[in-house]
Amino acid sequence: MEPAVLGGKLASSLVAPLVRKLFATGGPGAGLVDRPVRLTHLVAFRGEQRTLGEKEVRRLAGRLVGDSLDSPGEPPFPRDEETAVADALATRLLALGDLDMDDVQAVRLGHRELAKQLQYRGDGAFGVLSADACYFLDSATEWACLHILEFFTRRSTFVARTLVAQTRGQAELIAKVDELITRTPRPDARDTAFERRYLPYAAEQYNHITIYGIDLRDSPDRWPLEVAYLSLEATGTEERAALPGEHTEPERTVRLSAEDALLTHDRVLLRGDAGSGKTTLVQWLAVTAARDGDRVPYVLPLRTLIRAGTLPAPAAFLTAVGCPLTPPEGWAERVLTAGRGLVLVDGLDEIPAAERHRTRDWLLALIRAFPGNRWLLTSRPTAVRPDWLTAEGFRELALTPMRQDDVATFVQRWHAAAQAPEYEGKLLDALRTKRDLARLATNPLMCGLICALHRERRGYLPTGRKELYDAALTMLLARRDRERGMDAVELSEEAQLELLQRLAYALVLSGRTEMDLATAEGIVERALPSVASAAGQGDAVTVLRALVLRSGLLRRPGEGTLDFVHRTFQDYLGARYAVEEGHLDVIAGRADDTQWEDVIRMAVAHARPGERAVLLRRLLAADTPRLTLLALACLEHATALDPAVRAEVEARAEALIPPGSKEDAKALAEAGPLVLELLPGPEGLTDAEAHGVTVTASLLAEREPGGALAVLRRFREHPALDVRRQLVGTWQRFEAHEYAAEVLDHLDRTDLILTCETEAQVAAVIDMRPWSHLTFRGPHRTAEIIRSVVAPDAVSDLQITDNERLTDLGELSVFAPLRSLLIHSRSARNFGQLTGLSLGELMVVQAADLTGLRDLSSLNQLSVAQRLSGTRLTDSLPLAAPLRYLYLGDDATADTGLRGLSHWSALEALYLDPTTTPLTAEDWAEVARLPQLSFLYLGGPLFPELLGPMPPLPGISYLSIRNMDGDEDLSSLPALLTGVLDVALDAAPGVRLDIARYAALFPDADVTLDEN
């Protein structure tokens, strides 16, 4: 039987005294001696202090066994074995004196193991016992050991000696660990040491680029990235969360600096046309991350990686791109596991279409295995469908064409780097006055070529895209610079062009942008017999080496590989060779491949009129929207063409025009500025079609502002809100005063907000009819804002954001009838100066301080997103205001909590969105005391740590939870909000919420979902 069961048959009053008699009484002191006290010195039947003899031990054991047999119930073993069992128990107890351990070790051993030690040493001195007797003997031994250990732990020296033993053990363990660390350095120490080498290497490796044209003569090959980098803009679509009291806006286009794309979202798919600066942006992000040290950059050009067949795991990231540094084993995985990586995957469009899904799977596997890092993937616009990675949380952005200001900045930097200031002013004048030329200067590549051509030809510039490339090739292929250590091989321009276009066509056919050096040598070798001027210059290896050094169009990105300096040259030359060889069928047969779009356009430019007609008819024969639009785009390059074919292309395009949706509008804009001539309306269009036409024209404004303005002007009196919002939102794409006069000043202002960002836009407001809703974004002086508003009395809604120049709020008193005001300025102070306004709504996103806020007695809506002073809300918020709506965000309540909230008993809507301060029972008690509260807004970050002990709130009928990441536990809310009828859930950007899960929680409510 178990010791616990045996306890029912044994009297503790007998066992406990027996145990005490077995051991000598300890003397005074803590027992902290140099050598542990062994059990042999503790037992009372050994040594000089012996008080208990062996006979007494056997007598006590016999009494214990006898009492067990005499206890009520069935005897535990036959009575004729009583003496043998008693002797065996006594022998085991006497074995305590033979154990080589101290009391601390005995307690650590446990009663069962201690019993086994006694059994091992005490058995064998008696005859064979029955099974019941043996079972009783073992159980009794364990029961006695329980009391023995209990006795040890009650001794006065035990605790002190236990601590001494633990301390000695810990000291020994620490010493061993220290020795292990000394022999084996920690992984993080090795990682840190490696990163001290890798980050400077990456910063230097990617800090140089080629500025096209500068390296023509007497100039270095590469230039520092800081000299050449131009901060371009990217655009994307989003549904902006409405500010408190504001109507929710539909999906809109947002603009942001391209290098800031990853600051607002961890996963970005960046699209951009050839030469738009995607690779340069990748280098810039790598350099800045390496210098800042907050992220570890990995630059992964897909055209290089795909050649290896298997895309690399993190451990092979550096070797795959030829980095000479060897990291510690597992370093890359530790970086990514910690969420410190910046993975820049460049050139999705530069690999065959068949490889893209494999690349997608590879990328997503990495993201799922290593969450928390930042990921950027670049591609041409049409390489993959628009939603290719949307479901995986990627935000899609597109690099925008360069604006007039961007072009001017680029031209200035180019000429400064090239040390050619005498040409700068002349080129800027030409770009302003020659519209065809300005249309070509839409990206860094084209701008660089124009600058180089302008300098090379001493001010002469060609017109048209084909003419520009022809001139660029002539310039590049005619370079002669023996001072740079080149071979004496002389290749004529025609010979270079012939060889280059064969190489380009081979790459185009393979769907790649990089080829093995051996493959390139084979192409040159086969071409040499027909290129007489090159055949006499040496073998294929010699000629190819000279071509790389002399043409300026080829480069060696890695050992044993070859590519063109830019994809545009490859497509242009490949198309030229295809047309010369009569491969129109091949070109037309590849029209479904988006990689061939530029090849087809350039083929139309190179072809003769009859060949153009054949090629365009082949595109139309496919009868797909994309190829019809591609045929439409090709018309730009068809200088001479059968009028019937041109008319057929335009007629077929009319089936796609007007666009019926925003997506259709974007696809239509890809066809180019010629679309502007075909856009109809507004007569005969539905509201959705009218909106699509204005979106298309807006997207083409960068390339053809005059034509786009002519289209948008026709819609300035359209009544649809989406159309009018589109017209207001595209203001920044045009010259401010012209667009204001031609479009904005004619709009119906109902439900429209006019946003002014630039100084030119602020200045343009003065010439327009009054606007009732105005937003001024940026560092504009208050005097400039007031001066721009001719009729301050007409302004009812004013928002001043991102403005550090706003200091004196009293200056806003000129807007006497103002009903709604938003302030976002770290310099604004003294809200008491606004008491002269009849404000009904005030939103404070940021201010220097909130002094005087409590004096505003007219407010019924108030939003505050910064820390309030005092210990109660009544110390800062307006006491006399009849507030019906209150928003408290960020750390507004860090010092005050919600103490005093019940003062505003008229509150109907409460928005709580603290980011660091948890809500307390006292806070919720204040909420519960609001008799009219029916709308409750909660920020997703409240769950679960910050929500606190929320009480039942049966009066809430509308619940909104904003910025959810999907991990929030809402299971407790239905029982607390029993009166809720509507639940609105808002997902954080990139998050997908399962609405069914939340609808099940609120079966009696209408649950809606808003995903960004």
Coordinates of N, CA and C in Angstrom, one line a residue, residues 33 64 98 105 135 138 178 199 208 309 338 458 466 518 521 640 698 756 818 854 895 957:
V33 N 29.5 25.2 8.7 CA 30.8 24.7 8.9 C 31.5 24.5 7.6
L64 N 6.0 -0.3 16.3 CA 5.3 0.2 15.2 C 4.6 -0.9 14.3
D98 N 24.7 4.6 8.0 CA 25.7 4.2 7.0 C 25.6 5.0 5.7
Q105 N 21.2 16.9 1.3 CA 21.2 16.0 0.2 C 20.1 15.0 0.3
Y135 N 5.6 -5.9 0.9 CA 4.9 -4.6 0.5 C 4.7 -3.7 1.7
D138 N 8.1 -2.1 2.7 CA 8.5 -1.0 1.8 C 7.7 0.2 2.0
D178 N 30.9 30.4 -17.4 CA 31.9 31.4 -17.9 C 33.0 30.7 -18.7
L199 N 28.0 46.0 -42.9 CA 27.2 47.2 -43.2 C 28.0 48.3 -43.9
H208 N 27.3 53.7 -55.5 CA 27.8 54.2 -56.8 C 26.9 53.8 -57.9
G309 N 19.2 28.6 -60.9 CA 18.1 27.6 -60.9 C 17.3 27.6 -59.6
A338 N 14.9 37.9 -35.9 CA 14.8 39.1 -35.1 C 14.0 40.2 -35.7
R458 N 26.3 69.7 -78.6 CA 26.5 71.2 -78.4 C 25.2 71.9 -78.6
K466 N 12.1 57.4 -81.2 CA 13.0 56.6 -82.0 C 14.2 57.5 -82.3
A518 N 29.9 32.8 -72.3 CA 30.2 31.8 -73.3 C 29.1 31.9 -74.4
E521 N 29.7 35.0 -76.5 CA 30.9 34.7 -77.4 C 30.5 33.9 -78.6
A640 N 4.3 56.8 -90.4 CA 3.6 56.6 -91.7 C 2.8 55.2 -91.6
S698 N -6.3 62.2 -65.5 CA -5.4 62.6 -64.4 C -4.1 61.8 -64.4
C756 N -4.5 72.6 -50.1 CA -3.4 73.4 -50.7 C -2.1 73.0 -50.0
L818 N -16.3 80.3 -38.3 CA -15.7 78.9 -38.4 C -16.4 78.0 -37.5
R854 N -9.7 74.7 -22.0 CA -10.9 74.6 -21.2 C -11.8 75.8 -21.2
D895 N -1.8 61.1 -18.0 CA -1.8 61.7 -16.6 C -3.2 61.8 -16.0
S957 N -25.3 51.3 -28.3 CA -26.0 50.7 -29.4 C -25.1 50.6 -30.6

